[in-house]
Amino acid sequence: DTGVSQDPRHKITKRGQNVTFRCDPISEHNRLYWYRQTLGQGPEFLTYFQNEAQLEKSRLLSDRFSAERPKGSFSTLEIQRTEQGDSAMYLCASSGTGHNQPQHFGDGTRLSIL
Amino acid sequence: AQSVTQLDSHVSVSEGTPVLLRCNYSSSYSPSLFWYVQHPNKGLQLLLKYTSAATLVKGINGFEAEFKKSETSFHLTKPSAHMSDAAEYFCVVSGGGNTGKLIFGQGTTLQVKP
């Protein structure tokens, strides 16, 4: 169990640019989640995959955001035409499919928009 | 809808004294509740979880929490604070349905003074 891995840890970009983050879950976990955490707040749910299927998306996930998990293993989160308000920590978590399985979090990707 | 309210945004204790972090929840059904801890620039680590078994839940690092349905509370306690306990603590409720998405409180910053 190597834990949930996220890459990069930090990303600084100019407004209007596209960015992509990667998450590698714990290998035997079927479920994968993305959350966003702004300064001084708790994380907020963005989206959820079970295997390769994206089963739920939050209203926070605007059209500029897209997430994929093509082979049911790693996932990517892309933000197009970044805005100042996108600056946040993006957290990935994974879990098994049993009832109330705990979610294991990565260390996150901190996005700063200049 | 499910929600949690953390009653204190900041708690300060002296090393060796008890810790109490307060959390109230709202849920339309029997909830699953969690406490997570987050150290600076790190992801979240699960401290403990309640899933309708014993109402007193023991977690890692000497923390425990008691589920009180009559008070809709799930307070986190530790008998004796250690300097390494200084961090951000989140009370979390499962969002329900089949996704297992988590709904986080606003967080409580625990300061431990020598």
Short mmCIF file of C-alpha atoms in Angstrom, two decimals:
data_model
loop_
_atom_site.label_atom_id
_atom_site.label_comp_id
_atom_site.label_asym_id
_atom_site.label_seq_id
_atom_site.Cartn_x
_atom_site.Cartn_y
_atom_site.Cartn_z
CA ASP A 1 0.00 0.00 0.00
CA THR A 2 1.88 3.03 -1.26
CA GLY A 3 -0.97 5.44 -0.56
CA VAL A 4 -2.69 7.90 -2.87
CA SER A 5 -0.25 9.83 -5.02
CA GLN A 6 -0.90 13.20 -6.65
CA ASP A 7 1.18 15.04 -9.21
CA PRO A 8 2.26 17.79 -9.31
CA ARG A 9 2.34 18.97 -5.71
CA HIS A 10 2.32 22.59 -6.76
CA LYS A 11 1.28 24.31 -9.96
CA ILE A 12 1.62 28.00 -10.73
CA THR A 13 0.10 29.23 -13.95
CA LYS A 14 -1.21 32.36 -15.60
CA ARG A 15 -4.90 33.07 -15.83
CA GLY A 16 -6.39 31.63 -18.97
CA GLN A 17 -4.03 28.68 -19.21
CA ASN A 18 -5.09 25.04 -19.03
CA VAL A 19 -3.81 22.76 -16.28
CA THR A 20 -4.03 19.03 -15.67
CA PHE A 21 -3.53 17.13 -12.44
CA ARG A 22 -3.01 13.43 -11.96
CA CYS A 23 -4.09 11.11 -9.15
CA ASP A 24 -2.92 7.54 -8.62
CA PRO A 25 -5.20 5.80 -6.10
CA ILE A 26 -4.41 2.87 -3.88
CA SER A 27 -4.25 0.00 -6.35
CA GLU A 28 -7.11 -2.13 -5.07
CA HIS A 29 -9.53 0.78 -4.61
CA ASN A 30 -12.43 1.00 -7.05
CA ARG A 31 -13.69 4.40 -5.96
CA LEU A 32 -11.90 7.67 -6.63
CA TYR A 33 -12.94 11.14 -5.50
CA TRP A 34 -11.83 14.69 -6.24
CA TYR A 35 -12.29 17.50 -3.71
CA ARG A 36 -11.34 21.17 -3.71
CA GLN A 37 -10.15 23.00 -0.61
CA THR A 38 -9.79 26.77 -0.44
CA LEU A 39 -7.85 28.55 2.26
CA GLY A 40 -9.43 28.24 5.68
CA GLN A 41 -12.22 25.97 4.51
CA GLY A 42 -12.98 22.28 4.58
CA PRO A 43 -12.71 20.27 1.37
CA GLU A 44 -15.72 20.30 -1.00
CA PHE A 45 -16.74 17.36 -3.14
CA LEU A 46 -16.21 17.77 -6.90
CA THR A 47 -16.71 14.39 -8.52
CA TYR A 48 -16.61 10.63 -8.03
CA PHE A 49 -15.68 7.57 -10.09
CA GLN A 50 -16.42 3.95 -9.57
CA ASN A 51 -13.92 2.13 -11.76
CA GLU A 52 -13.94 4.11 -15.03
CA ALA A 53 -17.47 5.43 -14.69
CA GLN A 54 -17.98 9.01 -13.49
CA LEU A 55 -21.11 8.62 -11.40
CA GLU A 56 -21.59 12.00 -9.77
CA LYS A 57 -20.51 15.58 -10.38
CA SER A 58 -20.98 18.53 -8.05
CA ARG A 59 -22.48 21.79 -9.25
CA LEU A 60 -19.09 23.25 -8.31
CA LEU A 61 -17.68 21.49 -11.35
CA SER A 62 -18.20 24.06 -14.08
CA ASP A 63 -17.92 23.36 -17.80
CA ARG A 64 -14.26 24.32 -17.63
CA PHE A 65 -13.54 21.30 -15.45
CA SER A 66 -13.28 17.77 -16.74
CA ALA A 67 -12.21 14.59 -15.01
CA GLU A 68 -11.41 11.21 -16.45
CA ARG A 69 -10.44 7.78 -15.25
CA PRO A 70 -9.97 5.95 -18.53
CA LYS A 71 -8.88 2.53 -17.35
CA GLY A 72 -10.29 2.59 -13.88
CA SER A 73 -6.88 3.20 -12.36
CA PHE A 74 -5.35 6.71 -12.34
CA SER A 75 -7.47 9.80 -12.85
CA THR A 76 -6.86 13.25 -14.33
CA LEU A 77 -8.56 16.52 -13.54
CA GLU A 78 -8.26 19.24 -16.18
CA ILE A 79 -9.16 22.88 -15.76
CA GLN A 80 -9.45 24.91 -18.95
CA ARG A 81 -9.11 28.69 -19.16
CA THR A 82 -8.13 29.00 -15.51
CA GLU A 83 -9.52 31.87 -13.44
CA GLN A 84 -8.33 33.49 -10.21
CA GLY A 85 -11.08 31.70 -8.31
CA ASP A 86 -9.64 28.34 -9.28
CA SER A 87 -6.74 28.86 -6.89
CA ALA A 88 -7.10 26.10 -4.31
CA MET A 89 -5.78 22.77 -3.10
CA TYR A 90 -7.15 19.91 -5.20
CA LEU A 91 -7.36 16.68 -3.22
CA CYS A 92 -7.82 13.16 -4.49
CA ALA A 93 -9.07 10.28 -2.37
CA SER A 94 -9.76 6.62 -2.98
CA SER A 95 -11.67 3.88 -1.20
CA GLY A 96 -12.99 0.38 -1.55
CA THR A 97 -16.61 -0.25 -2.47
CA GLY A 98 -17.77 -1.77 0.80
CA HIS A 99 -20.24 0.08 3.00
CA ASN A 100 -18.67 3.09 4.70
CA GLN A 101 -15.17 2.30 3.54
CA PRO A 102 -12.87 5.12 4.68
CA GLN A 103 -11.41 7.44 2.08
CA HIS A 104 -7.65 7.73 1.89
CA PHE A 105 -6.37 11.09 0.74
CA GLY A 106 -3.33 12.17 -1.21
CA ASP A 107 -1.27 15.22 -0.27
CA GLY A 108 -3.03 17.33 -2.88
CA THR A 109 -2.05 19.63 -5.71
CA ARG A 110 -1.90 23.31 -4.80
CA LEU A 111 -2.89 25.50 -7.74
CA SER A 112 -1.97 29.17 -7.81
CA ILE A 113 -3.29 31.40 -10.58
CA LEU A 114 -1.27 34.53 -11.31
CA ALA B 1 -29.46 16.99 3.61
CA GLN B 2 -26.40 16.10 5.62
CA SER B 3 -24.21 18.71 7.28
CA VAL B 4 -21.78 19.21 10.11
CA THR B 5 -21.02 22.25 12.23
CA GLN B 6 -17.76 22.57 14.08
CA LEU B 7 -18.46 24.83 17.02
CA ASP B 8 -14.97 26.25 17.46
CA SER B 9 -12.75 27.56 14.69
CA HIS B 10 -9.72 27.65 16.99
CA VAL B 11 -8.87 25.76 20.19
CA SER B 12 -5.74 26.35 22.25
CA VAL B 13 -4.55 23.97 24.98
CA SER B 14 -1.37 23.40 26.94
CA GLU B 15 0.67 20.29 26.36
CA GLY B 16 -0.49 17.51 28.67
CA THR B 17 -4.03 18.90 29.15
CA PRO B 18 -7.22 17.43 27.68
CA VAL B 19 -8.45 18.24 24.20
CA LEU B 20 -12.11 18.73 23.25
CA LEU B 21 -13.13 19.58 19.68
CA ARG B 22 -16.87 19.96 19.25
CA CYS B 23 -18.99 18.87 16.31
CA ASN B 24 -22.75 18.79 15.72
CA TYR B 25 -24.27 17.03 12.78
CA SER B 26 -27.51 17.08 10.84
CA SER B 27 -28.67 14.04 8.95
CA SER B 28 -31.93 12.72 7.61
CA TYR B 29 -30.90 9.16 8.39
CA SER B 30 -28.47 7.29 10.60
CA PRO B 31 -25.17 8.94 9.68
CA SER B 32 -21.62 7.74 9.21
CA LEU B 33 -19.32 10.23 10.90
CA PHE B 34 -15.58 10.71 10.71
CA TRP B 35 -12.82 12.86 12.10
CA TYR B 36 -9.87 13.69 9.86
CA VAL B 37 -6.68 15.58 10.71
CA GLN B 38 -4.67 17.73 8.32
CA HIS B 39 -1.14 18.91 8.97
CA PRO B 40 0.15 21.94 7.01
CA ASN B 41 0.45 21.33 3.27
CA LYS B 42 -0.53 17.71 3.66
CA GLY B 43 -3.53 15.60 2.82
CA LEU B 44 -6.07 14.38 5.31
CA GLN B 45 -5.53 11.46 7.65
CA LEU B 46 -8.42 9.49 9.10
CA LEU B 47 -8.47 9.60 12.91
CA LEU B 48 -11.61 7.56 13.51
CA LYS B 49 -15.03 6.68 12.14
CA TYR B 50 -18.50 5.94 13.50
CA THR B 51 -20.74 3.62 11.49
CA SER B 52 -23.61 2.71 13.86
CA ALA B 53 -21.71 0.20 15.96
CA ALA B 54 -20.35 1.26 19.36
CA THR B 55 -21.15 4.87 20.23
CA LEU B 56 -17.71 5.43 21.75
CA VAL B 57 -15.17 5.21 18.96
CA LYS B 58 -11.45 4.91 19.55
CA GLY B 59 -9.06 6.20 16.95
CA ILE B 60 -5.37 6.62 16.34
CA ASN B 61 -2.95 8.63 18.48
CA GLY B 62 -5.13 8.41 21.60
CA PHE B 63 -8.15 10.23 20.15
CA GLU B 64 -11.70 9.10 20.68
CA ALA B 65 -15.17 10.40 19.90
CA GLU B 66 -18.62 9.73 21.27
CA PHE B 67 -21.73 9.62 19.10
CA LYS B 68 -24.71 11.12 20.94
CA LYS B 69 -27.88 10.87 18.89
CA SER B 70 -30.00 12.81 21.39
CA GLU B 71 -27.61 15.76 21.13
CA THR B 72 -26.69 15.22 17.45
CA SER B 73 -23.07 15.54 18.50
CA PHE B 74 -19.81 13.77 17.71
CA HIS B 75 -17.17 15.51 19.81
CA LEU B 76 -13.50 14.55 19.57
CA THR B 77 -11.44 14.16 22.74
CA LYS B 78 -7.96 13.25 23.87
CA PRO B 79 -6.89 12.98 27.52
CA SER B 80 -3.50 14.59 27.11
CA ALA B 81 -2.39 16.85 24.26
CA HIS B 82 0.99 16.45 22.61
CA MET B 83 2.82 19.10 20.63
CA SER B 84 2.50 16.92 17.51
CA ASP B 85 -1.30 17.16 17.77
CA ALA B 86 -1.22 20.76 16.54
CA ALA B 87 -3.09 20.65 13.22
CA GLU B 88 -6.43 21.28 11.53
CA TYR B 89 -9.24 18.88 12.45
CA PHE B 90 -12.31 18.20 10.35
CA CYS B 91 -15.57 16.62 11.40
CA VAL B 92 -17.10 14.83 8.43
CA VAL B 93 -20.42 13.19 7.59
CA SER B 94 -21.06 10.79 4.75
CA GLY B 95 -23.20 12.41 2.09
CA GLY B 96 -25.48 9.45 1.78
CA GLY B 97 -26.71 7.56 -1.24
CA ASN B 98 -24.34 5.20 -2.99
CA THR B 99 -21.42 7.49 -3.63
CA GLY B 100 -19.90 7.78 -0.20
CA LYS B 101 -18.96 11.39 -0.87
CA LEU B 102 -17.93 13.24 2.26
CA ILE B 103 -19.27 16.53 3.62
CA PHE B 104 -16.74 18.41 5.70
CA GLY B 105 -17.11 20.90 8.49
CA GLN B 106 -15.21 24.18 8.39
CA GLY B 107 -12.39 22.82 10.51
CA THR B 108 -10.95 23.53 13.95
CA THR B 109 -7.36 24.64 14.34
CA LEU B 110 -5.78 23.04 17.39
CA GLN B 111 -2.89 24.93 18.94
CA VAL B 112 -0.80 23.18 21.59
CA LYS B 113 1.30 25.38 23.82
CA PRO B 114 4.40 24.08 25.59
#
